mmCIF file of C-alpha atoms in Angstrom:
data_model
loop_
_atom_site.group_PDB
_atom_site.id
_atom_site.type_symbol
_atom_site.label_atom_id
_atom_site.label_comp_id
_atom_site.label_asym_id
_atom_site.label_seq_id
_atom_site.Cartn_x
_atom_site.Cartn_y
_atom_site.Cartn_z
ATOM 1 C CA ILE S 1 41.912 219.162 66.463
ATOM 2 C CA HIS S 2 42.618 219.995 70.084
ATOM 3 C CA THR S 3 45.527 218.553 72.045
ATOM 4 C CA SER S 4 46.127 219.135 75.771
ATOM 5 C CA LEU S 5 49.520 218.548 77.355
ATOM 6 C CA ILE S 6 48.162 218.531 80.906
ATOM 7 C CA ASN S 7 44.787 216.796 81.123
ATOM 8 C CA GLY S 8 45.050 213.254 82.371
ATOM 9 C CA ARG S 9 48.706 213.488 83.325
ATOM 10 C CA PRO S 10 49.988 212.788 86.851
ATOM 11 C CA SER S 11 50.097 215.875 89.122
ATOM 12 C CA ALA S 12 47.833 217.836 86.746
ATOM 13 C CA ASP S 13 45.905 219.201 89.742
ATOM 14 C CA ASP S 14 49.043 220.026 91.755
ATOM 15 C CA PRO S 15 51.869 220.780 89.304
ATOM 16 C CA SER S 16 55.170 219.038 89.872
ATOM 17 C CA PRO S 17 58.614 220.031 88.529
ATOM 18 C CA THR S 18 58.416 217.108 86.093
ATOM 19 C CA LEU S 19 55.085 218.273 84.643
ATOM 20 C CA LEU S 20 56.286 221.870 84.505
ATOM 21 C CA GLU S 21 59.360 220.874 82.539
ATOM 22 C CA PHE S 22 57.287 218.711 80.179
ATOM 23 C CA THR S 23 54.866 221.523 79.348
ATOM 24 C CA SER S 24 57.435 224.329 79.096
ATOM 25 C CA ALA S 25 58.372 225.495 75.605
ATOM 26 C CA ARG S 26 59.797 228.542 73.910
ATOM 27 C CA TYR S 27 59.352 227.361 70.291
ATOM 28 C CA ILE S 28 56.717 225.021 68.795
ATOM 29 C CA ARG S 29 57.222 222.787 65.756
ATOM 30 C CA LEU S 30 54.351 220.981 63.961
ATOM 31 C CA ARG S 31 55.149 217.822 62.006
ATOM 32 C CA PHE S 32 52.517 216.585 59.508
ATOM 33 C CA GLN S 33 53.346 212.894 59.335
ATOM 34 C CA ARG S 34 50.267 211.203 57.873
ATOM 35 C CA ILE S 35 46.674 211.766 56.764
ATOM 36 C CA ARG S 36 43.686 210.523 58.666
ATOM 37 C CA THR S 37 41.938 208.611 55.842
ATOM 38 C CA LEU S 38 39.002 207.030 57.706
ATOM 39 C CA ASN S 39 39.998 203.701 56.085
ATOM 40 C CA ALA S 40 39.576 205.123 52.572
ATOM 41 C CA ASP S 41 42.789 203.392 51.588
ATOM 42 C CA LEU S 42 41.041 200.051 52.099
ATOM 43 C CA MET S 43 38.241 201.208 49.756
ATOM 44 C CA MET S 44 40.750 201.695 46.960
ATOM 45 C CA LEU S 45 41.985 198.172 47.403
ATOM 46 C CA ALA S 46 38.426 196.794 47.252
ATOM 47 C CA HIS S 47 37.440 198.657 44.044
ATOM 48 C CA ARG S 48 39.712 198.232 41.063
ATOM 49 C CA ASP S 49 37.573 200.473 38.838
ATOM 50 C CA PRO S 50 38.257 204.132 39.740
ATOM 51 C CA SER S 51 34.705 205.082 38.818
ATOM 52 C CA GLU S 52 33.442 202.987 41.685
ATOM 53 C CA ILE S 53 35.385 204.966 44.302
ATOM 54 C CA ASP S 54 33.377 207.581 46.191
ATOM 55 C CA PRO S 55 34.926 211.003 45.374
ATOM 56 C CA ILE S 56 33.674 212.415 48.662
ATOM 57 C CA VAL S 57 36.109 210.117 50.437
ATOM 58 C CA THR S 58 39.065 210.652 48.149
ATOM 59 C CA ARG S 59 38.795 214.426 48.422
ATOM 60 C CA ARG S 60 39.739 214.029 52.053
ATOM 61 C CA TYR S 61 43.228 213.080 50.969
ATOM 62 C CA TYR S 62 43.948 216.773 50.433
ATOM 63 C CA TYR S 63 43.794 219.483 53.052
ATOM 64 C CA SER S 64 44.993 222.955 53.970
ATOM 65 C CA VAL S 65 45.799 224.566 57.282
ATOM 66 C CA LYS S 66 43.515 227.530 57.927
ATOM 67 C CA ASP S 67 44.531 228.470 61.452
ATOM 68 C CA ILE S 68 46.926 227.341 64.170
ATOM 69 C CA SER S 69 46.327 228.539 67.717
ATOM 70 C CA ALA S 70 48.686 227.701 70.580
ATOM 71 C CA GLY S 71 47.338 228.480 74.008
ATOM 72 C CA GLY S 72 49.479 228.644 77.112
ATOM 73 C CA MET S 73 50.439 230.616 80.155
ATOM 74 C CA CYS S 74 53.569 232.255 81.483
ATOM 75 C CA ILE S 75 55.808 230.250 83.792
ATOM 76 C CA CYS S 76 55.434 232.169 87.045
ATOM 77 C CA TYR S 77 55.765 229.235 89.459
ATOM 78 C CA GLY S 78 52.447 230.037 91.099
ATOM 79 C CA HIS S 79 53.522 233.531 92.184
ATOM 80 C CA ALA S 80 51.611 235.705 89.665
ATOM 81 C CA LYS S 81 48.065 236.157 88.400
ATOM 82 C CA ALA S 82 49.032 237.900 85.165
ATOM 83 C CA CYS S 83 51.943 238.269 82.761
ATOM 84 C CA PRO S 84 51.365 241.443 80.708
ATOM 85 C CA LEU S 85 53.263 242.203 77.536
ATOM 86 C CA ASN S 86 56.154 244.608 77.852
ATOM 87 C CA PRO S 87 55.993 246.922 74.793
ATOM 88 C CA ALA S 88 59.679 247.765 75.097
ATOM 89 C CA THR S 89 60.874 244.163 74.858
ATOM 90 C CA ASN S 90 57.798 242.695 73.142
ATOM 91 C CA ARG S 91 57.896 239.906 75.717
ATOM 92 C CA SER S 92 55.495 238.908 78.442
ATOM 93 C CA SER S 93 56.771 238.887 82.001
ATOM 94 C CA CYS S 94 55.133 237.842 85.243
ATOM 95 C CA ALA S 95 53.560 240.413 87.566
ATOM 96 C CA CYS S 96 55.139 238.769 90.604
ATOM 97 C CA GLU S 97 53.459 238.546 94.006
ATOM 98 C CA HIS S 98 54.343 236.949 97.352
ATOM 99 C CA ASN S 99 57.603 238.982 97.590
ATOM 100 C CA THR S 100 59.105 237.152 94.608
ATOM 101 C CA CYS S 101 61.185 238.664 91.808
ATOM 102 C CA GLY S 102 62.561 237.742 88.408
ATOM 103 C CA GLU S 103 61.056 237.377 84.961
ATOM 104 C CA SER S 104 59.435 234.121 86.099
ATOM 105 C CA CYS S 105 59.120 234.919 89.826
ATOM 106 C CA ASP S 106 61.809 232.278 90.302
ATOM 107 C CA ARG S 107 63.549 233.835 93.303
ATOM 108 C CA CYS S 108 62.820 235.808 96.441
ATOM 109 C CA CYS S 109 63.210 239.580 96.292
ATOM 110 C CA PRO S 110 66.198 241.179 98.069
ATOM 111 C CA GLY S 111 65.549 241.272 101.791
ATOM 112 C CA PHE S 112 62.994 238.417 101.670
ATOM 113 C CA ASN S 113 65.135 235.295 102.033
ATOM 114 C CA GLN S 114 64.270 234.192 105.563
ATOM 115 C CA ARG S 115 62.775 231.037 104.059
ATOM 116 C CA ARG S 116 63.968 229.102 101.022
ATOM 117 C CA TRP S 117 62.194 229.989 97.777
ATOM 118 C CA GLN S 118 59.558 227.472 96.725
ATOM 119 C CA ALA S 119 57.100 227.370 93.846
ATOM 120 C CA GLY S 120 53.541 228.226 94.812
ATOM 121 C CA THR S 121 50.715 225.738 94.430
ATOM 122 C CA PHE S 122 46.924 225.874 94.375
ATOM 123 C CA LEU S 123 46.909 225.129 98.095
ATOM 124 C CA VAL S 124 50.011 226.892 99.487
ATOM 125 C CA LYS S 125 51.421 230.254 98.410
ATOM 126 C CA HIS S 126 54.959 229.645 99.720
ATOM 127 C CA GLU S 127 55.340 233.386 100.185
ATOM 128 C CA CYS S 128 58.886 234.718 100.616
ATOM 129 C CA GLU S 129 59.432 236.088 104.125
ATOM 130 C CA ALA S 130 61.366 239.217 105.078
ATOM 131 C CA CYS S 131 64.650 238.774 106.924
ATOM 132 C CA ASN S 132 64.986 240.297 110.381
ATOM 133 C CA CYS S 133 67.953 242.659 110.066
ATOM 134 C CA HIS S 134 66.674 245.061 112.751
ATOM 135 C CA GLY S 135 66.519 247.803 110.131
ATOM 136 C CA LYS S 136 70.283 247.713 109.555
ATOM 137 C CA ALA S 137 70.416 245.925 106.164
ATOM 138 C CA GLU S 138 68.319 245.792 103.012
ATOM 139 C CA GLU S 139 69.546 242.488 101.597
ATOM 140 C CA CYS S 140 70.002 238.955 102.861
ATOM 141 C CA TYR S 141 70.512 235.429 101.594
ATOM 142 C CA TYR S 142 69.250 232.008 102.649
ATOM 143 C CA ASP S 143 71.671 229.597 104.347
ATOM 144 C CA GLN S 144 70.444 226.053 104.971
ATOM 145 C CA THR S 145 73.125 225.419 107.617
ATOM 146 C CA VAL S 146 71.958 228.460 109.580
ATOM 147 C CA ALA S 147 68.384 227.182 109.307
ATOM 148 C CA ASP S 148 69.348 223.708 110.536
ATOM 149 C CA ARG S 149 71.138 225.213 113.554
ATOM 150 C CA LYS S 150 68.235 227.588 114.277
ATOM 151 C CA GLN S 151 70.547 230.617 114.400
ATOM 152 C CA SER S 152 68.432 233.123 112.464
ATOM 153 C CA LEU S 153 65.752 235.167 114.231
ATOM 154 C CA ASN S 154 62.690 235.859 112.082
ATOM 155 C CA ILE S 155 60.412 238.910 112.213
ATOM 156 C CA HIS S 156 58.073 237.048 114.578
ATOM 157 C CA GLY S 157 60.769 236.578 117.223
ATOM 158 C CA GLU S 158 61.288 232.887 116.454
ATOM 159 C CA TYR S 159 64.529 231.139 115.584
ATOM 160 C CA THR S 160 63.318 229.535 112.382
ATOM 161 C CA GLY S 161 64.523 229.993 108.815
ATOM 162 C CA GLY S 162 67.941 230.666 107.364
ATOM 163 C CA GLY S 163 68.088 234.372 106.522
ATOM 164 C CA VAL S 164 71.559 235.944 106.808
ATOM 165 C CA CYS S 165 71.779 239.731 106.531
ATOM 166 C CA ILE S 166 74.301 241.312 104.136
ATOM 167 C CA ASN S 167 76.173 244.597 104.575
ATOM 168 C CA CYS S 168 74.930 245.524 108.050
ATOM 169 C CA THR S 169 75.147 249.267 108.693
ATOM 170 C CA GLN S 170 75.721 251.497 111.746
ATOM 171 C CA ASN S 171 78.685 249.353 112.916
ATOM 172 C CA THR S 172 76.451 246.307 113.428
ATOM 173 C CA ALA S 173 77.250 242.699 112.526
ATOM 174 C CA GLY S 174 75.897 239.177 112.912
ATOM 175 C CA ILE S 175 73.318 236.978 111.204
ATOM 176 C CA ASN S 176 70.561 239.463 112.078
ATOM 177 C CA CYS S 177 72.755 242.584 112.492
ATOM 178 C CA GLU S 178 72.102 241.990 116.194
ATOM 179 C CA THR S 179 75.625 242.550 117.517
ATOM 180 C CA CYS S 180 78.481 244.982 116.846
ATOM 181 C CA ILE S 181 81.686 244.878 114.853
ATOM 182 C CA ASP S 182 85.006 244.609 116.699
ATOM 183 C CA GLY S 183 85.810 247.775 118.612
ATOM 184 C CA TYR S 184 82.152 248.644 119.250
ATOM 185 C CA PHE S 185 79.535 247.614 121.813
ATOM 186 C CA ARG S 186 75.799 247.973 122.415
ATOM 187 C CA PRO S 187 75.102 249.444 125.890
ATOM 188 C CA LYS S 188 72.754 247.629 128.222
ATOM 189 C CA GLY S 189 69.122 248.560 127.577
ATOM 190 C CA LEU S 190 69.560 249.467 123.906
ATOM 191 C CA HIS S 191 67.743 247.281 121.355
ATOM 192 C CA PRO S 192 69.420 246.211 118.099
ATOM 193 C CA ARG S 193 66.647 248.073 116.239
ATOM 194 C CA ASP S 194 67.521 251.391 117.909
ATOM 195 C CA HIS S 195 69.281 254.047 115.845
ATOM 196 C CA GLN S 196 73.072 253.840 116.149
ATOM 197 C CA PRO S 197 72.997 251.068 118.781
ATOM 198 C CA CYS S 198 76.742 250.390 118.640
ATOM 199 C CA GLN S 199 79.184 252.753 120.326
ATOM 200 C CA PRO S 200 83.012 252.730 120.249
ATOM 201 C CA CYS S 201 84.906 250.834 122.947
ATOM 202 C CA HIS S 202 87.064 253.102 125.123
ATOM 203 C CA CYS S 203 90.020 250.854 125.878
ATOM 204 C CA TYR S 204 93.606 251.662 126.835
ATOM 205 C CA SER S 205 95.472 250.583 123.723
ATOM 206 C CA LYS S 206 98.576 249.200 125.483
ATOM 207 C CA GLY S 207 96.561 247.173 127.980
ATOM 208 C CA SER S 208 93.708 245.828 125.829
ATOM 209 C CA LEU S 209 93.484 243.132 123.172
ATOM 210 C CA ASP S 210 93.187 245.040 119.892
ATOM 211 C CA GLY S 211 90.928 247.617 121.538
ATOM 212 C CA THR S 212 88.007 245.188 121.720
ATOM 213 C CA CYS S 213 85.363 245.012 124.433
ATOM 214 C CA VAL S 214 82.275 242.992 125.403
ATOM 215 C CA LYS S 215 79.868 243.623 122.508
ATOM 216 C CA ASP S 216 76.486 243.060 124.172
ATOM 217 C CA GLU S 217 74.709 241.517 127.132
ATOM 218 C CA LYS S 218 74.811 238.014 125.635
ATOM 219 C CA GLN S 219 78.614 238.091 125.659
ATOM 220 C CA ALA S 220 78.883 239.588 129.149
ATOM 221 C CA THR S 221 80.231 236.821 131.408
ATOM 222 C CA GLY S 222 82.399 236.600 134.503
ATOM 223 C CA GLY S 223 81.174 239.845 136.021
ATOM 224 C CA MET S 224 81.834 241.849 132.844
ATOM 225 C CA HIS S 225 79.238 243.984 131.084
ATOM 226 C CA PRO S 226 78.826 245.567 127.638
ATOM 227 C CA GLY S 227 81.728 247.921 127.039
ATOM 228 C CA SER S 228 84.166 246.135 129.388
ATOM 229 C CA CYS S 229 87.484 245.892 127.569
ATOM 230 C CA HIS S 230 89.297 242.602 127.002
ATOM 231 C CA CYS S 231 92.625 243.071 128.780
ATOM 232 C CA LYS S 232 96.049 241.626 128.170
ATOM 233 C CA PRO S 233 97.537 239.491 130.984
ATOM 234 C CA GLY S 234 98.546 241.743 133.894
ATOM 235 C CA PHE S 235 96.128 244.567 133.058
ATOM 236 C CA GLY S 236 92.728 245.223 134.607
ATOM 237 C CA GLY S 237 89.898 247.709 134.978
ATOM 238 C CA GLU S 238 86.997 248.534 132.681
ATOM 239 C CA ARG S 239 89.366 250.128 130.194
ATOM 240 C CA CYS S 240 92.465 248.004 130.934
ATOM 241 C CA ASP S 241 94.087 251.207 132.168
ATOM 242 C CA ARG S 242 95.620 249.839 135.380
ATOM 243 C CA CYS S 243 97.469 246.770 136.625
ATOM 244 C CA ALA S 244 95.427 243.740 137.635
ATOM 245 C CA LEU S 245 95.673 242.251 141.122
ATOM 246 C CA GLY S 246 99.032 240.484 141.432
ATOM 247 C CA TYR S 247 100.814 242.879 139.065
ATOM 248 C CA LYS S 248 102.600 246.210 139.567
ATOM 249 C CA ASP S 249 104.443 249.106 137.889
ATOM 250 C CA PHE S 250 101.834 250.431 135.426
ATOM 251 C CA PRO S 251 102.052 250.708 132.436
ATOM 252 C CA TYR S 252 104.409 247.702 132.405
ATOM 253 C CA CYS S 253 102.377 245.574 134.839
ATOM 254 C CA VAL S 254 104.939 242.966 135.855
ATOM 255 C CA PRO S 255 104.052 240.098 138.249
ATOM 256 C CA CYS S 256 104.326 240.774 141.981
ATOM 257 C CA ASN S 257 106.744 238.762 144.104
ATOM 258 C CA CYS S 258 104.005 236.695 145.758
ATOM 259 C CA SER S 259 102.058 234.307 143.555
ATOM 260 C CA LEU S 260 98.433 235.301 143.247
ATOM 261 C CA LYS S 261 97.505 231.611 143.051
ATOM 262 C CA GLY S 262 99.500 230.350 146.016
ATOM 263 C CA SER S 263 99.763 233.189 148.528
ATOM 264 C CA LEU S 264 97.400 234.413 151.247
ATOM 265 C CA ASN S 265 98.536 238.032 150.990
ATOM 266 C CA ASP S 266 95.773 240.578 150.480
ATOM 267 C CA ASP S 267 98.262 242.467 148.318
ATOM 268 C CA PRO S 268 100.593 240.056 146.504
ATOM 269 C CA CYS S 269 103.003 242.934 145.981
ATOM 270 C CA GLN S 270 103.505 243.428 149.732
ATOM 271 C CA GLY S 271 105.825 240.810 151.294
ATOM 272 C CA PRO S 272 106.732 238.640 152.956
ATOM 273 C CA CYS S 273 104.751 235.972 151.103
ATOM 274 C CA ARG S 274 102.407 233.803 153.189
ATOM 275 C CA CYS S 275 101.736 230.514 151.408
ATOM 276 C CA LYS S 276 98.561 228.459 151.390
ATOM 277 C CA VAL S 277 98.677 225.195 153.325
ATOM 278 C CA TYR S 278 99.784 222.937 150.441
ATOM 279 C CA VAL S 279 101.981 225.524 148.720
ATOM 280 C CA GLU S 280 105.663 226.307 149.208
ATOM 281 C CA GLY S 281 108.462 228.404 147.766
ATOM 282 C CA ARG S 282 109.761 231.885 148.422
ATOM 283 C CA ASN S 283 107.049 233.285 146.165
ATOM 284 C CA CYS S 284 104.423 230.627 147.001
ATOM 285 C CA ASP S 285 104.494 229.499 143.398
ATOM 286 C CA ARG S 286 104.695 225.683 143.613
ATOM 287 C CA CYS S 287 102.860 222.777 145.236
ATOM 288 C CA LYS S 288 104.364 220.784 148.081
ATOM 289 C CA PRO S 289 105.484 217.182 147.363
ATOM 290 C CA GLY S 290 102.446 214.927 147.098
ATOM 291 C CA PHE S 291 100.239 217.728 145.771
ATOM 292 C CA PHE S 292 99.502 219.248 142.358
ATOM 293 C CA ASN S 293 97.281 221.665 140.406
ATOM 294 C CA LEU S 294 97.956 225.073 141.950
ATOM 295 C CA GLN S 295 94.782 227.176 141.620
ATOM 296 C CA GLN S 296 93.830 230.644 142.835
ATOM 297 C CA ASP S 297 90.280 229.631 143.806
ATOM 298 C CA ASN S 298 91.484 226.666 145.910
ATOM 299 C CA PRO S 299 91.715 227.788 149.584
ATOM 300 C CA GLN S 300 94.401 225.160 150.193
ATOM 301 C CA GLY S 301 96.225 225.963 146.970
ATOM 302 C CA CYS S 302 96.798 222.438 145.623
ATOM 303 C CA GLU S 303 95.155 219.006 145.477
ATOM 304 C CA ALA S 304 96.563 215.784 146.904
ATOM 305 C CA CYS S 305 97.966 213.259 144.434
ATOM 306 C CA PHE S 306 95.863 210.127 143.888
ATOM 307 C CA CYS S 307 98.328 207.493 142.736
ATOM 308 C CA SER S 308 96.700 204.404 144.337
ATOM 309 C CA GLY S 309 99.357 204.281 147.075
ATOM 310 C CA ILE S 310 102.159 203.500 144.626
ATOM 311 C CA THR S 311 103.812 206.925 144.887
ATOM 312 C CA ASN S 312 103.175 210.348 146.345
ATOM 313 C CA ASP S 313 105.015 212.181 143.597
ATOM 314 C CA CYS S 314 102.867 213.676 140.810
ATOM 315 C CA ILE S 315 102.759 216.611 138.417
ATOM 316 C CA ASP S 316 100.004 218.472 136.595
ATOM 317 C CA SER S 317 98.547 216.699 133.560
ATOM 318 C CA HIS S 318 96.514 218.175 130.756
ATOM 319 C CA TRP S 319 94.739 214.902 130.030
ATOM 320 C CA THR S 320 90.977 214.865 130.238
ATOM 321 C CA TYR S 321 88.858 212.306 132.037
ATOM 322 C CA SER S 322 85.289 211.123 131.841
ATOM 323 C CA THR S 323 82.981 209.136 134.081
ATOM 324 C CA VAL S 324 80.924 206.239 132.745
ATOM 325 C CA ARG S 325 77.808 205.254 134.698
ATOM 326 C CA LYS S 326 76.907 201.592 134.404
ATOM 327 C CA SER S 327 73.663 199.837 135.252
ATOM 328 C CA THR S 328 75.273 198.420 138.415
ATOM 329 C CA GLU S 329 75.721 201.992 139.723
ATOM 330 C CA MET S 330 79.513 201.536 139.620
ATOM 331 C CA HIS S 331 81.615 204.424 138.344
ATOM 332 C CA THR S 332 84.616 204.078 136.073
ATOM 333 C CA SER S 333 86.912 207.005 135.294
ATOM 334 C CA ASN S 334 89.370 207.246 132.432
#
């Protein structure tokens, strides 16, 4: 008697989780519920005289079990070709391939979680892919959110997958160990894969923000470059070791008399103060009536109020506005 649990079932040619669960077993129990009589029971009803009953048929009512063989295969999720017996544990375990690990090859090996683990099939291996940690970490994990946002760089230089590196070394940090920890920076021209790519920031402690600096070229904005220190208000320079323009008396760096935003002085610390056209005050630090929004990059200093002719008096507002373009080409601002 041969019984197959797979033949004829849905997804037999391409195993599904449902079929895998149905055919998985650790223990097997056989229940002998009835005898296959070949309708011999009907013969006994037809012949009342026992001598008329064929003994060849009735002998089939008794049987013995000579051999029971249960054939199967290890559950390796399509990631192994063999599951040899381990003499130490007396258990079979999968000889995992495709960068998978575990007794059943049910997870990706450490460092190979760039893509989510999937069971292999006859058509697709679903091989686990190495994370791109630029040689600065040996382990990583898969993050679906990172994958959806395309934030993880794979070993092929593409932002696909969700591998996040763990325990980055050599003062590196980031999803791919591509940047530096606070207080360190990667000089221009160095690659994240280089040995010891991150170097200490050299910032003046009293003038910088926690001794931090621009970490790499991606974060270098506004004329700054890797290694430029983030300065406190009033301090300037690459290392925040001098007063910024408009401030004086290092290392205290107090504001100069003339406003940097509203004055025309080349040196705001040298008076008298010469105000921009729409700016007034002894220190050139306020807008004239009918004007607002004092800005350093405005040659005239302030902007005229736009109050629809109702009043000329206005003050700065922190409200935001947006412009809506309609099909009639009219513009409406809120």
